[in-house]
Coordinates of C-alpha atoms and ligand atoms in Angstrom, one line a residue:
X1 CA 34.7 25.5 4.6
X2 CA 31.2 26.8 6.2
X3 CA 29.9 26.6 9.4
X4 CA 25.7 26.2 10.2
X5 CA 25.6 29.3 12.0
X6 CA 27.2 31.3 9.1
X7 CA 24.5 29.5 6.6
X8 CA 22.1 30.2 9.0
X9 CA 22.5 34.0 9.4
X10 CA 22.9 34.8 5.4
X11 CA 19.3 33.6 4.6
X12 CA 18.0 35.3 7.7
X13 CA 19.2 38.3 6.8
X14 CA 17.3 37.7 3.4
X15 CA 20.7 37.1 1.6
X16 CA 21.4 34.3 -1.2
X17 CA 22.9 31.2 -1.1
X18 CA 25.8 30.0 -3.0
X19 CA 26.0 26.6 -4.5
X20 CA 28.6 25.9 -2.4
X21 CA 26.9 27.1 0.9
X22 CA 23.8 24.8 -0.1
X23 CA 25.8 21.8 -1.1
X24 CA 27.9 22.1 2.2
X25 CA 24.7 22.3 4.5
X26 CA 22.4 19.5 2.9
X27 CA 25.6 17.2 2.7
X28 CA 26.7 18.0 6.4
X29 CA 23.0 17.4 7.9
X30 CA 22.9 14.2 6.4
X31 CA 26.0 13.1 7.7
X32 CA 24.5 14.5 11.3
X33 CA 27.1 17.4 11.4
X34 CA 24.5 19.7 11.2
X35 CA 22.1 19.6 13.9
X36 CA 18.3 19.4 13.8
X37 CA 17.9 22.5 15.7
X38 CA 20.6 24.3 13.5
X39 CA 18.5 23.2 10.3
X40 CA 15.1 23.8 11.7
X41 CA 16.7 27.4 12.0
X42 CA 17.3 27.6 8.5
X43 CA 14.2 26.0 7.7
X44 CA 12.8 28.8 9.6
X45 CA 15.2 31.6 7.8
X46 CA 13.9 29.9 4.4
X47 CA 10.1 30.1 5.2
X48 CA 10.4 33.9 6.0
X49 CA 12.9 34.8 3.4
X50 CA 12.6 32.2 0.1
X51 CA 15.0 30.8 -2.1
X52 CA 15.7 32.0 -5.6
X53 CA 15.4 29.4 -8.8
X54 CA 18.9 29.2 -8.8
X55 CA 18.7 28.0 -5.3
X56 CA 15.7 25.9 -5.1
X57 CA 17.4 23.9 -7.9
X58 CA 20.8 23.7 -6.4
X59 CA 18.7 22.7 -3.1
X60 CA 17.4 19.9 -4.9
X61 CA 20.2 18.6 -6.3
X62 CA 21.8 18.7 -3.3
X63 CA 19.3 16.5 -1.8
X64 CA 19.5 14.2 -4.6
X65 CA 22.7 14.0 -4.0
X66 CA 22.7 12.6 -0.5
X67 CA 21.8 9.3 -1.6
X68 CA 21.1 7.0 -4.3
X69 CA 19.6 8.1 -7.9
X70 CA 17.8 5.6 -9.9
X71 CA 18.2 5.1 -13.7
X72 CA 15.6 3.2 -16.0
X73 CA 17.2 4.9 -19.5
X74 CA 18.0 1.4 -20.6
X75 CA 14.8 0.0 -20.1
X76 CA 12.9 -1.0 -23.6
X77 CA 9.7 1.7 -23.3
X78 CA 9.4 5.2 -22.2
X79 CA 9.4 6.0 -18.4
X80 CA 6.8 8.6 -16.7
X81 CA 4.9 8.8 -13.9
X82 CA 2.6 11.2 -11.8
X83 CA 2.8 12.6 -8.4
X84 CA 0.0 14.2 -7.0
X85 CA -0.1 16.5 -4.0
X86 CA -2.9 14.8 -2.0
X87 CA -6.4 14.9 -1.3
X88 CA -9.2 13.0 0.0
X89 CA -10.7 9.9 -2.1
X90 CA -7.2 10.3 -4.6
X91 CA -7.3 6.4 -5.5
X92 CA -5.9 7.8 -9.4
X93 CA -2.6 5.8 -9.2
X94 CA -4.4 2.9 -8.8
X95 CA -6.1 2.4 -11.8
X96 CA -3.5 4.9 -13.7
X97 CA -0.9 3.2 -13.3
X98 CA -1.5 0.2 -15.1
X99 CA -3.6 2.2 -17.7
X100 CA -0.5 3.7 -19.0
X101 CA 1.5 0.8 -18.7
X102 CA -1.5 -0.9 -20.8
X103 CA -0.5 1.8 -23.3
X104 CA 2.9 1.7 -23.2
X105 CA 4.9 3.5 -21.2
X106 CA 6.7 2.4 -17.7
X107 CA 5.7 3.7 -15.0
X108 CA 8.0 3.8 -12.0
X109 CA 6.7 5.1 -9.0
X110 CA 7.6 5.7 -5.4
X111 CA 5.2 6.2 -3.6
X112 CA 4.0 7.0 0.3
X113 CA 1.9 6.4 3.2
X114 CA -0.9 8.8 4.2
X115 CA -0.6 10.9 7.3
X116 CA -3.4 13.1 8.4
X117 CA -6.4 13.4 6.5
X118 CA -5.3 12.4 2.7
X119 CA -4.7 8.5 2.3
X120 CA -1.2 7.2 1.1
X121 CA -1.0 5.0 -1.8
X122 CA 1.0 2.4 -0.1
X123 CA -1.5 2.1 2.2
X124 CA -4.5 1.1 -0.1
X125 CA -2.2 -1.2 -1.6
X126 CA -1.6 -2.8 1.6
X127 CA -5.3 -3.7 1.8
X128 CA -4.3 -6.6 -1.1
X129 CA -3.5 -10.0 0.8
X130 CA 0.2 -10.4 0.4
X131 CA 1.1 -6.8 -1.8
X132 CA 4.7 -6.0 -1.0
X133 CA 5.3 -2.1 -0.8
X134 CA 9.4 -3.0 -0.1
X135 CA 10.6 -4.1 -3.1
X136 CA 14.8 -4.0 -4.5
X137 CA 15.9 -1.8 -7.1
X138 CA 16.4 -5.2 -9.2
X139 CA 13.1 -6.6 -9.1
X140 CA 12.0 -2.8 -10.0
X141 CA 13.5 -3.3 -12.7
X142 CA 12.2 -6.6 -13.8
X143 CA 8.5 -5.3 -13.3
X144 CA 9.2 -2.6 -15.9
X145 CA 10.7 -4.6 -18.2
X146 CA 8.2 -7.0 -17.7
X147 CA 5.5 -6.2 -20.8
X148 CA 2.2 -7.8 -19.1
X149 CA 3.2 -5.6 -15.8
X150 CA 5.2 -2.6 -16.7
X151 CA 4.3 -0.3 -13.8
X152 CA 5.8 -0.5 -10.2
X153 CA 4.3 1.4 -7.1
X154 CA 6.3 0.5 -4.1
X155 CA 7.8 2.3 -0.9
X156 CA 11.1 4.9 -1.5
X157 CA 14.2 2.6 0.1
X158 CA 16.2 4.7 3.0
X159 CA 18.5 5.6 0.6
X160 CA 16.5 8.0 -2.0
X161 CA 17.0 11.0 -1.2
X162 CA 17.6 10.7 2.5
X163 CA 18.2 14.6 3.1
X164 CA 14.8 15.1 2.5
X165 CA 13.6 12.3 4.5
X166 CA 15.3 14.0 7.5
X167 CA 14.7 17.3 6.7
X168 CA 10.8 16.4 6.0
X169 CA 10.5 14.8 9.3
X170 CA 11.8 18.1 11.1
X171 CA 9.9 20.6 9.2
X172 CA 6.8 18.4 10.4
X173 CA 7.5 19.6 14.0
X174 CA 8.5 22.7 13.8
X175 CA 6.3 24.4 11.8
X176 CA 8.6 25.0 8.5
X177 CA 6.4 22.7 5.9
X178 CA 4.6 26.2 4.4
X179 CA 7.3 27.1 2.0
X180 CA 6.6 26.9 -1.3
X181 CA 10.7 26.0 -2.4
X182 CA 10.8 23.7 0.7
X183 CA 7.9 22.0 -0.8
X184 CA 8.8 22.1 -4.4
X185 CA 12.2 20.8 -3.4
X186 CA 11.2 17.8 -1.3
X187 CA 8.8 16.4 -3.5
X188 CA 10.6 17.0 -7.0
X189 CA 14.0 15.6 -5.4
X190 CA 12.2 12.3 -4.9
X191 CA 10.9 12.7 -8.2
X192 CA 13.9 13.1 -9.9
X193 CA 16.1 10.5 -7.5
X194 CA 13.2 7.7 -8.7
X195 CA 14.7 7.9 -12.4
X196 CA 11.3 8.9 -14.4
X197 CA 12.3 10.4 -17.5
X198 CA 8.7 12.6 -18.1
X199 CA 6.4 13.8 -15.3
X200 CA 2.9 14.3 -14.9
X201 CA 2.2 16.2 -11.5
X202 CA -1.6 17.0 -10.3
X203 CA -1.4 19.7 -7.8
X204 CA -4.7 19.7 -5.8
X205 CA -6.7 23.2 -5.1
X206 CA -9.3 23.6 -2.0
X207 CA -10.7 22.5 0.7
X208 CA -9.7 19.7 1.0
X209 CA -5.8 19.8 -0.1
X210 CA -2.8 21.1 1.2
X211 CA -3.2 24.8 -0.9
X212 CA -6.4 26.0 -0.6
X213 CA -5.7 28.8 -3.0
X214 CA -5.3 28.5 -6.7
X215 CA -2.4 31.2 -6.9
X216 CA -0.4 29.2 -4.2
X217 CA -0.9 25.9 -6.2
X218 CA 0.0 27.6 -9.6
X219 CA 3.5 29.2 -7.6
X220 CA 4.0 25.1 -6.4
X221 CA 3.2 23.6 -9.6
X222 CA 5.1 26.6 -11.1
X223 CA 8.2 25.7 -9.0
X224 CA 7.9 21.9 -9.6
X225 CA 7.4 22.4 -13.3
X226 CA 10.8 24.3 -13.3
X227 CA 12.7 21.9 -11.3
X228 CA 11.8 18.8 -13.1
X229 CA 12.6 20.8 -16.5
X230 CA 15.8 21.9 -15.1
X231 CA 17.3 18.7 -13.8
X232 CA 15.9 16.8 -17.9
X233 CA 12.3 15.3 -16.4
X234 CA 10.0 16.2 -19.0
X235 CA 7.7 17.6 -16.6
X236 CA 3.5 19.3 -16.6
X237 CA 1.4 20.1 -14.0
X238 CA -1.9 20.1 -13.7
X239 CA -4.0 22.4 -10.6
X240 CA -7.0 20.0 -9.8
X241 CA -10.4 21.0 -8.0
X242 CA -10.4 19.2 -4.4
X243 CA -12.9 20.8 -2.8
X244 CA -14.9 17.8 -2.5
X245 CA -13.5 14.1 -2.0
X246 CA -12.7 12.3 -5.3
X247 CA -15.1 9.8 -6.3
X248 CA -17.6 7.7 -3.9
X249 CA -15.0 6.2 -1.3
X250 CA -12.5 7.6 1.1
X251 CA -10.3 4.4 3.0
X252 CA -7.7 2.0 1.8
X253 CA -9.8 -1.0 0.9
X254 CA -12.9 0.7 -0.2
X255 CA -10.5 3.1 -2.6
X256 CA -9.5 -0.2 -3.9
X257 CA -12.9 -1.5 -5.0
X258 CA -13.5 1.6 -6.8
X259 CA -10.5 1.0 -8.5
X260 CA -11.6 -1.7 -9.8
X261 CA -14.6 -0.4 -10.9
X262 CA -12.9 2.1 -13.1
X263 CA -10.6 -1.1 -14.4
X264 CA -13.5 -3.0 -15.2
X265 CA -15.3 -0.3 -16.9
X266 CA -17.1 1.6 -14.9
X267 CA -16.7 3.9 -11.9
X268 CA -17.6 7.0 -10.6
X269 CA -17.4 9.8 -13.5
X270 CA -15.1 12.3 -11.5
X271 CA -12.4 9.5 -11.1
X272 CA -12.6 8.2 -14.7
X273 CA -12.7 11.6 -15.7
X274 CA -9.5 12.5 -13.7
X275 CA -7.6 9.1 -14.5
X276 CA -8.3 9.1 -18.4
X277 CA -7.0 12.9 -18.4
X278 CA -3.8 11.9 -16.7
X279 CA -3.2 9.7 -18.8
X280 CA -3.5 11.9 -21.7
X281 CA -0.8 14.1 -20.1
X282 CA 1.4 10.7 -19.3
X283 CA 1.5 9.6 -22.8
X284 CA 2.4 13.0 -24.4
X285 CA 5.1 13.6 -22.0
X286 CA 6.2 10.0 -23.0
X287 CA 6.1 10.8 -27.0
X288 CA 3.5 7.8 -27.4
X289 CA 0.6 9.0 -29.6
X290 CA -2.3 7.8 -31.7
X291 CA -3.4 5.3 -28.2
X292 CA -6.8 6.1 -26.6
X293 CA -6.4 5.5 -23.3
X294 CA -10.0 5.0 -22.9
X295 CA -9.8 2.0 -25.5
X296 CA -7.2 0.1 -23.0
X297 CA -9.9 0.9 -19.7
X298 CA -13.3 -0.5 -22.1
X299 CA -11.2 -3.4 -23.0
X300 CA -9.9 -4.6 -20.4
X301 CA -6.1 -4.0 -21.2
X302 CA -5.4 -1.8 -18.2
X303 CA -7.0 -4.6 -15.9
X304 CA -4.8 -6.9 -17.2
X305 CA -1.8 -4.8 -16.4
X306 CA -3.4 -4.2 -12.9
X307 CA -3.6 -7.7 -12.1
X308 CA -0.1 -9.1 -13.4
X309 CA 1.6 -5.6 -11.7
X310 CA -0.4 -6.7 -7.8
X311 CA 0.7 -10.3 -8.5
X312 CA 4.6 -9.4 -9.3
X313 CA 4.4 -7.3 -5.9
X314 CA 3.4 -10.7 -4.4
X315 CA -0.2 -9.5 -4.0
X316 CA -3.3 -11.9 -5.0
X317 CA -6.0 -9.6 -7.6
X318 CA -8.6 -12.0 -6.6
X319 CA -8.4 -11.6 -2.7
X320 CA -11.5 -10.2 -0.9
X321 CA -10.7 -7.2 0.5
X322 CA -11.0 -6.3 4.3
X323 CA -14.1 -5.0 5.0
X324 CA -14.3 -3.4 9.0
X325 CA -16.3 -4.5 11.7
X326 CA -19.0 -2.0 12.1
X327 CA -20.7 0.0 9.5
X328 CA -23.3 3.0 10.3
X329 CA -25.4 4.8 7.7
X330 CA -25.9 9.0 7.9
X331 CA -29.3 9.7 6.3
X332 CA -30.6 12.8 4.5
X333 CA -32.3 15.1 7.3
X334 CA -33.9 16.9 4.3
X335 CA -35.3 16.9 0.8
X336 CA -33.8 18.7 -1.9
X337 CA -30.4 18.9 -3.7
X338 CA -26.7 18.3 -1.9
X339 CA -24.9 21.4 -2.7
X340 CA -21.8 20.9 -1.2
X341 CA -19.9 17.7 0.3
X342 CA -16.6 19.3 2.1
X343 CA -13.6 17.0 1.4
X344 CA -11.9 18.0 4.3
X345 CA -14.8 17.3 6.8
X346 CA -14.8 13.8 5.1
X347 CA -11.0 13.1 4.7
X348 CA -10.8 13.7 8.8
X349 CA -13.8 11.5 9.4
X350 CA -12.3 8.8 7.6
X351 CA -9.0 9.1 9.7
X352 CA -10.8 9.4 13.3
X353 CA -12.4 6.1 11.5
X354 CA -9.5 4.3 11.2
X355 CA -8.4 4.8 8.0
X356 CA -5.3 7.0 8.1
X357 CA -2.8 7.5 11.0
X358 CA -1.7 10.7 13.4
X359 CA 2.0 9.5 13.6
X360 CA 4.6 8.1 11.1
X361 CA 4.4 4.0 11.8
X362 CA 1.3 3.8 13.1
X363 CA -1.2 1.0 11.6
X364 CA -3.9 1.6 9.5
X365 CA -7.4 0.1 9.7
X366 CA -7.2 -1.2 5.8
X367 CA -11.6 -1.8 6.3
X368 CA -12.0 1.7 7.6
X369 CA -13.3 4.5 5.6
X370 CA -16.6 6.3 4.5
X371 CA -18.7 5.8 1.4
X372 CA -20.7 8.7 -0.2
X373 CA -23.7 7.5 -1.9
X374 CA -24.4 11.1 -3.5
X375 CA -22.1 13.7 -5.1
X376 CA -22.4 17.4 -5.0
X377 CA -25.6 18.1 -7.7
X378 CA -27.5 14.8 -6.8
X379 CA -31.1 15.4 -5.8
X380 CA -31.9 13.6 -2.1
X381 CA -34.6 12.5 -0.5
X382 CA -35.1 13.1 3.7
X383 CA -33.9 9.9 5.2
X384 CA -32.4 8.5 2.1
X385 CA -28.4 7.2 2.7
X386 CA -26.0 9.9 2.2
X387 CA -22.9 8.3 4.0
X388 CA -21.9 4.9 5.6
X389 CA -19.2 4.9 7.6
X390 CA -16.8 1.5 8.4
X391 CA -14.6 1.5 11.4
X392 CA -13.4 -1.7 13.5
X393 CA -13.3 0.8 16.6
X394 CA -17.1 1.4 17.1
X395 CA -16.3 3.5 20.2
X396 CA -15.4 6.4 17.8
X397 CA -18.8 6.5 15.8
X398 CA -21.2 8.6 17.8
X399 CA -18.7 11.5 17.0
X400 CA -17.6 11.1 13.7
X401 CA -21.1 11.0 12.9
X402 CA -22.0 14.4 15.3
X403 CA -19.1 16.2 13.6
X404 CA -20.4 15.0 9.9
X405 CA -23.3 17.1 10.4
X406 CA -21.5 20.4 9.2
X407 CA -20.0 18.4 6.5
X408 CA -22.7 18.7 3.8
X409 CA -25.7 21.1 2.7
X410 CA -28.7 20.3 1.3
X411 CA -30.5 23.0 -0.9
X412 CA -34.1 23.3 -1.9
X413 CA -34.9 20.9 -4.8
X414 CA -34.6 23.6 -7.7
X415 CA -31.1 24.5 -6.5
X416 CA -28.5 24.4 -8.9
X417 CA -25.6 23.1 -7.7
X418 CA -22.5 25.1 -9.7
X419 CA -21.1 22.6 -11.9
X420 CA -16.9 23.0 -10.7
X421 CA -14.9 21.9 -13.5
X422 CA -12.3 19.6 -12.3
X423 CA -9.1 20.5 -14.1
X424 CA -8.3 24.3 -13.3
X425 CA -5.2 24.9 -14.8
X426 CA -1.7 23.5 -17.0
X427 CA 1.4 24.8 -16.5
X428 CA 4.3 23.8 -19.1
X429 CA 7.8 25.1 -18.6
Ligands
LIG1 N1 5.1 16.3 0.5 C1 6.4 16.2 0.5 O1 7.0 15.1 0.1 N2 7.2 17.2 0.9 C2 6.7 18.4 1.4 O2 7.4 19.3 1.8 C3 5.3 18.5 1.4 C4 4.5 17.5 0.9

């Protein structure tokens, strides 16, 4: 039998772990034996001090452990998704999803809301009258199965992985998120409790994501890709450049018109780009070969997939979207080339619009959002649109525009913008 405060002191004083230790913690917080402050402690211990593979693993089993673990081995294709770590504009899932299904595969995938400055899924989703993010395990299932549909993005019930859920929520307030096995743990144990066979994960790099550094997202993705190998999820990561946002939109509904756009064909070349290469990964990790994934996009395939997987989620494809109340344009103050276009700037203007939330259960504004109408290497002309920006709270304009003002540069007209490749790195187990 342990106690916290034993658990406690052996990783503060940089010691390791034992299974048993681990499995006895995770287990009693869940059942509220431990106490927040007693875990934020060893949160604490655990940012200053690490955990070892061994331990990281046996942390995420553990976590799995306190609650329920999905399995889709029965079902009649291949099962893989892709998680990605955030960033501003990252609207892939959305056409993704049903790309690969198109192909294939079944994607299952559990998915979140956005808090601070990166959108959640969910949330874009949500701007589809009638789109159910709650959906049972059974109907899950069905959607799968289903071979016009065959991809499911909806909310993580209470009972996956509800360690995590709890522990998540604490780390939030007391300052214990920057830990690179903390991390690795909480998202791979969702991962791995959603029943996925193969794994695609697309850690973002830069400004605008969580790691600004490409060493700290090749020691996450690193972590991640050992975790997911470890507990049988065929699993690759790939580090992806987010230093400005993704495509042309950042807000729920807007992300979802440029979805479509990619569905139907075209789209911004950054987010085709991103979502064909995905998929690439998603089939391989599925053993499907000899299917272009671009075919299934030019086609029309994926499009299909996309509209029978909103409708079996109870949503309506050909619903217009919300669109907000007020709209103001940012114009060019100068001639020349944009050089830069900082996704973090960007992904915080679209939240002070309306478009994500400061708190867990807060409402969105599904209209709110910005739209870029130039990308990083586009020449510009003084007073031409650069950014329009859709809030239903007016009041909150003047400023979001004042603090956009940093948010971009504009060299002289032979500048050459440095091309940034978009994919930075693979990691394989
Ligand atoms: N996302 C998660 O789900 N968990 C973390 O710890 C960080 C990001």
């Amino acid at each position: 039998m342990h106690s916290a405060v034993e658990v406690i002191r052996a990783k503060r004083d940089g010691g390791e772990l034992s299974d048993s230790q681990i499995d006895w913690v995770v287990a009693a917080f869940t059942r509220g034996e431990v106490a927040d402050e007693q875990m934020s402690a060893l949160a604490m211990a655990i940012v200053w001090r690490g955990m070892t593979r061994r331990e990281t693993a046996r942390w995420t089993a553990a976590m799995i452990a306190s609650g329920q673990r999905l399995d889709f081995r029965d079902l009649p294709r291949p099962t893989v998704d892709k998680h990605s770590t955030g960033g501003v504009g990252d609207k892939i899932t959305l056409p993704l999803a049903p790309l690969v299904a198109a192909c294939g595969a079944a994607v299952p995938q559990l998915s979140g809301r956005g808090l601070g400055h990166t959108g959640g899924t969910l949330d874009k989703l949500e701007a589809i009258a009638g789109w159910q993010a709650d959906i049972p395990v059974a109907r899950m299932r069905e959607i799968l199965t289903d071979p016009a549909a065959g991809a499911v993005v909806c909310a993580a019930g209470a009972d996956l992985a509800p360690a995590d859920k709890r522990l998540y929520a604490l780390r939030d307030v007391t300052g214990t998120v920057e830990s690179i096995p903390l991390i690795a743990s909480s998202i791979m144990s969702k991962k791995i409790a959603e029943g996925t066979a193969a794994l695609v994960l697309d850690v973002k790099v830069g400004r605008g994501a969580f790691l600004k550094e490409l060493s700290q997202a090749r020691e996450l993705a690193t972590a991640m890709v050992e975790l997911g190998t470890d507990a049988g999820v065929r699993t690759v990561a790939l580090l992806t450049a987010m230093d400005t946002p993704l495509g042309c939109t950042a807000g729920n509904a807007l992300e979802v018109a440029e979805s479509l756009d990619v569905l139907s064909g075209g789209g911004p070349a950054d987010v085709v780009e991103l979502t064909l290469t995905l998929a690439r990964e998603m089939l391989a990790q599925a053993g499907i070969d000899g299917i272009d994934p671009a075919d299934a996009l030019a086609d029309g395939r994926a499009m299909d997939h996309w509209r029978a997987m909103i409708s079996a989620q109870g949503g309506d494809p050909d619903a217009q979207l919300p669109c907000a109340r007020h709209a103001e344009t940012l114009r060019a103050p100068a001639t020349g080339v944009l050089t830069r276009l900082d996704a973090m700037d960007i992904g915080v203007a679209a939240w002070r619009l309306g478009a994500g939330r400061a708190r867990q259960g807060d409402p969105v504004q599904l209209g709110a959002g910005i739209e870029m109408h130039l990308k990083p290497g586009d020449s510009v002309t003084a007073g031409q649109p650069l950014l329009t920006l859709h809030t239903d709270t007016a009041e909150v304009l003047p400023a979001v525009l004042e603090s956009l003002g940093s948010a971009f540069t504009i060299g002289a007209a032979d500048t050459e913008a440095p091309a940034q490749p978009l994919v930075l790195g693979r990691i394989t187990a």
